[in-house]
CSV table of C-alpha atoms in Angstrom, one decimal:
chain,number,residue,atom,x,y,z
A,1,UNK,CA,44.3,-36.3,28.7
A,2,UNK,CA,47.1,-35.1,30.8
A,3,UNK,CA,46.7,-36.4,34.6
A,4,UNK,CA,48.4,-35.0,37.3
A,5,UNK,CA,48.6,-36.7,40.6
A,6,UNK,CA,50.5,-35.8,43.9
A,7,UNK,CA,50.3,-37.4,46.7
A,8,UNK,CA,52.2,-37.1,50.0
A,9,UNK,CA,53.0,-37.7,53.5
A,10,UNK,CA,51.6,-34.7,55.8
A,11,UNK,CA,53.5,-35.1,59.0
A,12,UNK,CA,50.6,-35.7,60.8
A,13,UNK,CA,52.3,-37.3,64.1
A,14,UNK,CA,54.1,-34.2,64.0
A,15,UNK,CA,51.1,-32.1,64.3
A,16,UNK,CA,49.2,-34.1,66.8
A,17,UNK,CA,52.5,-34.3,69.2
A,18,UNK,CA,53.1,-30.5,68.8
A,19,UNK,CA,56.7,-30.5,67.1
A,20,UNK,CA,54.7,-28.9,64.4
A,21,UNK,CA,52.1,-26.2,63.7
A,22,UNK,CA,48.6,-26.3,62.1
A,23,UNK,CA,50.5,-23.2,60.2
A,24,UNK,CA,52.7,-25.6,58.5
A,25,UNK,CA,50.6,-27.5,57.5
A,26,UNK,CA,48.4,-24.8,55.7
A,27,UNK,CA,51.7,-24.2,53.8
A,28,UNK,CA,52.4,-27.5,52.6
A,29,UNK,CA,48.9,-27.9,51.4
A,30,UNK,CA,49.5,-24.5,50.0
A,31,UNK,CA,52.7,-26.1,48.1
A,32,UNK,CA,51.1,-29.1,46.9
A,33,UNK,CA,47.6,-27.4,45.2
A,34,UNK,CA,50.1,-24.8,43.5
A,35,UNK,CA,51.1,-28.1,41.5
A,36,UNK,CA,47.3,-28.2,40.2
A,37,UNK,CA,47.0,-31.7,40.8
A,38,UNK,CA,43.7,-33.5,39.1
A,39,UNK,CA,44.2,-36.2,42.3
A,40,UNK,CA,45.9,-35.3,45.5
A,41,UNK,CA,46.3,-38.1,47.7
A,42,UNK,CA,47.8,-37.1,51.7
A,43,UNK,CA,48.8,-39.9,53.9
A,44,UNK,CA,49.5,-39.5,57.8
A,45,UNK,CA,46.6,-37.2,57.7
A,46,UNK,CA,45.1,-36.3,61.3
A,47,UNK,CA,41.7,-35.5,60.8
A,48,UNK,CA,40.5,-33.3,63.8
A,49,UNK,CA,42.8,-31.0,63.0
A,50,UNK,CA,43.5,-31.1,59.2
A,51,UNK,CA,40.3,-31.9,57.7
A,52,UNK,CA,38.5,-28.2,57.4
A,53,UNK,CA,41.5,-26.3,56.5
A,54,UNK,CA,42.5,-28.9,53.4
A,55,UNK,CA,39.0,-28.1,52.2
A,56,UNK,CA,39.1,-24.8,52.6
A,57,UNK,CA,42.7,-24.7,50.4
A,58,UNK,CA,41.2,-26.9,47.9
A,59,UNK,CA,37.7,-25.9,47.6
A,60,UNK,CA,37.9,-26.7,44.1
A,61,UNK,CA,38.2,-30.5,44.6
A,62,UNK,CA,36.0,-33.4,46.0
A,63,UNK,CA,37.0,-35.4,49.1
A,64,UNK,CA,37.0,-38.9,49.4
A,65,UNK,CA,37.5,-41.0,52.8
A,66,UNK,CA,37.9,-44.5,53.7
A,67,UNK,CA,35.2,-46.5,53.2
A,68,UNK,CA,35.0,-47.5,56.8
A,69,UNK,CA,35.6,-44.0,58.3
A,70,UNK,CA,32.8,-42.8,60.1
A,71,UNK,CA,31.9,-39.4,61.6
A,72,UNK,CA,32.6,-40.2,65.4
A,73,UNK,CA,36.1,-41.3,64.2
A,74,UNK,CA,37.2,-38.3,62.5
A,75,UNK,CA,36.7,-36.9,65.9
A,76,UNK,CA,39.1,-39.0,67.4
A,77,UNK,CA,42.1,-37.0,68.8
A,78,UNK,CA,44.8,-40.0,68.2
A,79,UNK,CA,43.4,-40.7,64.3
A,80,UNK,CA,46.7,-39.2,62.8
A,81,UNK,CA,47.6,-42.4,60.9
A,82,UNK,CA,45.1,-42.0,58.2
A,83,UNK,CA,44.6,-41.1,54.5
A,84,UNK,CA,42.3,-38.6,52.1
A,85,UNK,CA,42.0,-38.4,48.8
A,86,UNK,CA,40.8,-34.7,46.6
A,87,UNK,CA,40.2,-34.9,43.1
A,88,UNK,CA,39.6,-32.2,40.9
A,89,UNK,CA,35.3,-31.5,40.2
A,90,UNK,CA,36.1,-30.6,36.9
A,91,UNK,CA,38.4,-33.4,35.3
A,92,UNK,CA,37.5,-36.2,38.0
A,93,UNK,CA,34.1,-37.4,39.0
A,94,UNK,CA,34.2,-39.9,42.1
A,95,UNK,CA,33.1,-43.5,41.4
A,96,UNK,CA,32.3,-46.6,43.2
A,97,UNK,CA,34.6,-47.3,46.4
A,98,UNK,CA,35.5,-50.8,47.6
A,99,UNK,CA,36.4,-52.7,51.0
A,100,UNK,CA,39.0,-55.0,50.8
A,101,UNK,CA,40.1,-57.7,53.3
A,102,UNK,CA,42.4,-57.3,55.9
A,103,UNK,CA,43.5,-53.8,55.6
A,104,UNK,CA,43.8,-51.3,58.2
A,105,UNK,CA,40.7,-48.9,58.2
A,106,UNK,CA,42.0,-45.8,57.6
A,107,UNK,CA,45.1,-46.5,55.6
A,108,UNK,CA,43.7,-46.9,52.6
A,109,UNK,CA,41.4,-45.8,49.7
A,110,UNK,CA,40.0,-48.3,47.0
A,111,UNK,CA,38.1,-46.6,44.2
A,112,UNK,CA,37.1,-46.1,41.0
A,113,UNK,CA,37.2,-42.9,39.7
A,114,UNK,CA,36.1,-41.2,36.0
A,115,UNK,CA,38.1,-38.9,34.4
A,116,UNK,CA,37.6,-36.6,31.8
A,117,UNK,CA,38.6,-38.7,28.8
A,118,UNK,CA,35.7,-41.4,29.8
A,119,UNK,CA,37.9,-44.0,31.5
A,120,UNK,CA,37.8,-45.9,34.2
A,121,UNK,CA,40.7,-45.6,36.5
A,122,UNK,CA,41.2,-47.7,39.5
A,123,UNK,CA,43.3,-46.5,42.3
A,124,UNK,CA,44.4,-48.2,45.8
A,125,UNK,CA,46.1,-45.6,48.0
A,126,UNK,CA,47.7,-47.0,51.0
A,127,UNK,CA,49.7,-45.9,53.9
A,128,UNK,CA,51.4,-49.3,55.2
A,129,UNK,CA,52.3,-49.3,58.6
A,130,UNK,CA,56.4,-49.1,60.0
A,131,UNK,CA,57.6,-52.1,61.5
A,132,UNK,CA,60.6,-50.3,63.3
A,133,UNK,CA,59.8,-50.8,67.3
A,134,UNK,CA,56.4,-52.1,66.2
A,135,UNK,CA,54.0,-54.2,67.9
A,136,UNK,CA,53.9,-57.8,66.9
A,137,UNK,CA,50.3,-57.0,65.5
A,138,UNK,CA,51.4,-54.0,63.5
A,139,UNK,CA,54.1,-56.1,61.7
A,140,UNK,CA,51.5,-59.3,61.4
A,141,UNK,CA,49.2,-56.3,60.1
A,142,UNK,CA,51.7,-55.0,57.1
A,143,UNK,CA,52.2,-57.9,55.6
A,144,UNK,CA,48.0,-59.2,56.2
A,145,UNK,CA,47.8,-55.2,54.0
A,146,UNK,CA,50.3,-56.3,51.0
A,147,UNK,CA,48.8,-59.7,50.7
A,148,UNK,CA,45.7,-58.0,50.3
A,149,UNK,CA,46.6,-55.1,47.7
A,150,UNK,CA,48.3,-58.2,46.2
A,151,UNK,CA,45.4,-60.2,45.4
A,152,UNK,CA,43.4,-57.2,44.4
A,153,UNK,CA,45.9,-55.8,41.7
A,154,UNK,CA,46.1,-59.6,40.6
A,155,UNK,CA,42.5,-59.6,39.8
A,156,UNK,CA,42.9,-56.1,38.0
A,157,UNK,CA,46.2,-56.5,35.9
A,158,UNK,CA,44.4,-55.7,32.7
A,159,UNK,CA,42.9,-52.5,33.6
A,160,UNK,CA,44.0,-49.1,34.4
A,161,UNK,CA,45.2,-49.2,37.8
A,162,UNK,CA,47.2,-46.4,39.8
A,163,UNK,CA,48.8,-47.4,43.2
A,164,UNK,CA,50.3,-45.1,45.5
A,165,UNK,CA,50.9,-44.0,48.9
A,166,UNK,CA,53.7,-44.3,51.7
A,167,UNK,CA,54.6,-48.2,51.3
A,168,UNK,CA,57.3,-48.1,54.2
A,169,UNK,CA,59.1,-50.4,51.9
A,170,UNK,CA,62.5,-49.6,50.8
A,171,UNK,CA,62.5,-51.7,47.3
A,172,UNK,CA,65.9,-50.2,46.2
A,173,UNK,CA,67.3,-51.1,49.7
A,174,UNK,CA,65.8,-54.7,50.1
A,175,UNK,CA,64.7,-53.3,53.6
A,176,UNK,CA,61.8,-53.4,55.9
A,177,UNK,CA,60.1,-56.3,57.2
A,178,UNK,CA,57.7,-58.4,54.4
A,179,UNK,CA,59.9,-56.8,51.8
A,180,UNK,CA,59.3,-60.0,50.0
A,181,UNK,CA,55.5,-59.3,50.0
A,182,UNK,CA,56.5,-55.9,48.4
A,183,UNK,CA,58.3,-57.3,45.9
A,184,UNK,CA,55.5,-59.0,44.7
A,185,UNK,CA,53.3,-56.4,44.4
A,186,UNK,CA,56.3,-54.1,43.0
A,187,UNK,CA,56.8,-56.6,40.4
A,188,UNK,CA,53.6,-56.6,38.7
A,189,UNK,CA,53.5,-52.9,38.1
A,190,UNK,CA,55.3,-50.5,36.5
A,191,UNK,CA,57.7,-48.2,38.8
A,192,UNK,CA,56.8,-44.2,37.2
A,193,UNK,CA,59.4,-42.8,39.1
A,194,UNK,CA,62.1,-42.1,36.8
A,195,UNK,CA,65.0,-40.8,39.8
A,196,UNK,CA,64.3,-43.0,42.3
A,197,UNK,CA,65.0,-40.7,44.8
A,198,UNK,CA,65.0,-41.5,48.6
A,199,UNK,CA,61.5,-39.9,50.0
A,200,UNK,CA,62.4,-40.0,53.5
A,201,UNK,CA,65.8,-39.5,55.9
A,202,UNK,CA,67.5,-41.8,53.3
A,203,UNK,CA,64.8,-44.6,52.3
A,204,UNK,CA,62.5,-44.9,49.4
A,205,UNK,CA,59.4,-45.4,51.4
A,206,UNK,CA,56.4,-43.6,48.7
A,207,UNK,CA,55.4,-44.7,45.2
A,208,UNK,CA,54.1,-44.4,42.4
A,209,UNK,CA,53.1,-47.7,40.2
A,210,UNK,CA,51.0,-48.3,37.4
A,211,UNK,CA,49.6,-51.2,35.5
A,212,UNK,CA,52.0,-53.2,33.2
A,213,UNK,CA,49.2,-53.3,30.5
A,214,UNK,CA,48.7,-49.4,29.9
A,215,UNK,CA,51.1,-48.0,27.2
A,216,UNK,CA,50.8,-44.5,27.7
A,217,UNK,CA,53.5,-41.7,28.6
A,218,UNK,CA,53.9,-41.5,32.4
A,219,UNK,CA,56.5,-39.6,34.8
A,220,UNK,CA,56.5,-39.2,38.7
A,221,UNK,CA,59.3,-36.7,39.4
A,222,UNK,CA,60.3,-35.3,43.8
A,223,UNK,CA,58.2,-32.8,45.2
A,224,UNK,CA,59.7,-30.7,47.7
A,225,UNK,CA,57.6,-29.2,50.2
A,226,UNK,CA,57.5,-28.5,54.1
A,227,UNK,CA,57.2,-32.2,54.9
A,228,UNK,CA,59.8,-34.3,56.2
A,229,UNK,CA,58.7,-36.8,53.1
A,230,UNK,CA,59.5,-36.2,49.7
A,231,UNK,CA,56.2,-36.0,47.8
A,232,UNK,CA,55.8,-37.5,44.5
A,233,UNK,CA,54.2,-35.6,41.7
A,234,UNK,CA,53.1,-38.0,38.5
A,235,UNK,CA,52.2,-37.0,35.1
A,236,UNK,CA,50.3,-39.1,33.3
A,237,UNK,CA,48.8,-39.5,29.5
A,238,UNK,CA,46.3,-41.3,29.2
């Protein structure tokens, strides 16, 4: 089976502050569906504001929130910093989500999901905080997140394992605090992009890993869209 999976960064600070329109944002989702993704994965996503219109574009796909995301919070005006994942009703079927220690709420999605071929594939999704002019609790809280996603891809080397999402690590840079922490996660995967390209004003900050144990055919290539991120879009035979 041939698995395509986009994910990318929504510019939803950009939105909720009003440098942007809801209008662009229809037109990015517009840019990423015309990929026909079988997984779309959107980080920065503000919810009040972006959640009826993505379904609307992509009625043909299943939504999937955080596990600790509840219906008041959507609601939330300042929930901007968050993530959503869509798959495809008639190659993906949703599976059993998981909770995992120490991770920001809304920043990440931990699942199983079954695609077509019967296979299990696991997929952490995250959206790491920035540590430029952060808090001292932010930068405490990036490297609490990567210890985490650590100790869960540890535990689940040997299986088929997807991670993604906007890292705000710059691994061809060595930059960005915790890069160390990072590493370690960087190190036990397998890096699908094949140009390495800089996804935002100069830094690598999204990717696109798999697990070292799956020998299969797999290629993450830019996707250009309205977004001040470079998307990523992966191919993936499996």
């Amino acid at each position: 089976m041939e698995l395509v999976i986009v994910q990318q960064n929504v510019c939803g600070r950009d939105v909720y502050e009003g440098k942007r329109n809801i209008q662009d944002y229809e037109i990015l989702i517009k840019e990423v569906r015309e990929e026909n993704p079988d997984i779309i994965f959107l980080t920065e996503f503000y919810y009040r504001e972006m959640y009826d219109i993505t379904q609307e574009i992509l009625e043909e796909y299943e939504f999937i929130k955080p596990v600790l995301l509840s219906e008041e919070d959507e609601n939330k005006d300042g929930l901007y910093a968050s993530c959503i994942l869509a798959i495809k009703k008639t190659t993906v079927n949703k599976g059993e989500r998981f909770e995992l220690a120490n991770m920001l709420d809304y920043r990440y999605i931990c699942a199983d999901l079954n695609i077509k071929t019967g296979k299990i594939l696991k997929v952490l999704l995250m959206y790491v905080p920035q540590t430029y002019n952060a808090t001292r609790y932010r930068v405490e809280q990036k490297r609490k997140m990567l210890v985490s996603a650590n100790k869960y891809i540890t535990r689940n080397s040997n299986t088929l394992i997807f991670v993604g999402g906007d890292m705000n690590s710059d691994i061809d840079g060595k930059t960005t605090t915790w890069i160390k922490e990072f590493e370690q996660i960087y190190e036990k995967l397998i890096d699908t992009d094949c140009k390495k390209k800089a996804t935002w004003k100069g830094k690598r900050l999204d990717y696109a890993l798999i697990s070292k144990t799956m020998k299969s055919s797999v290629n993450t290539i830019p996707l250009e869209t309205q977004s001040d991120h470079i998307g990523l879009r992966t191919v993936w035979n499996i």
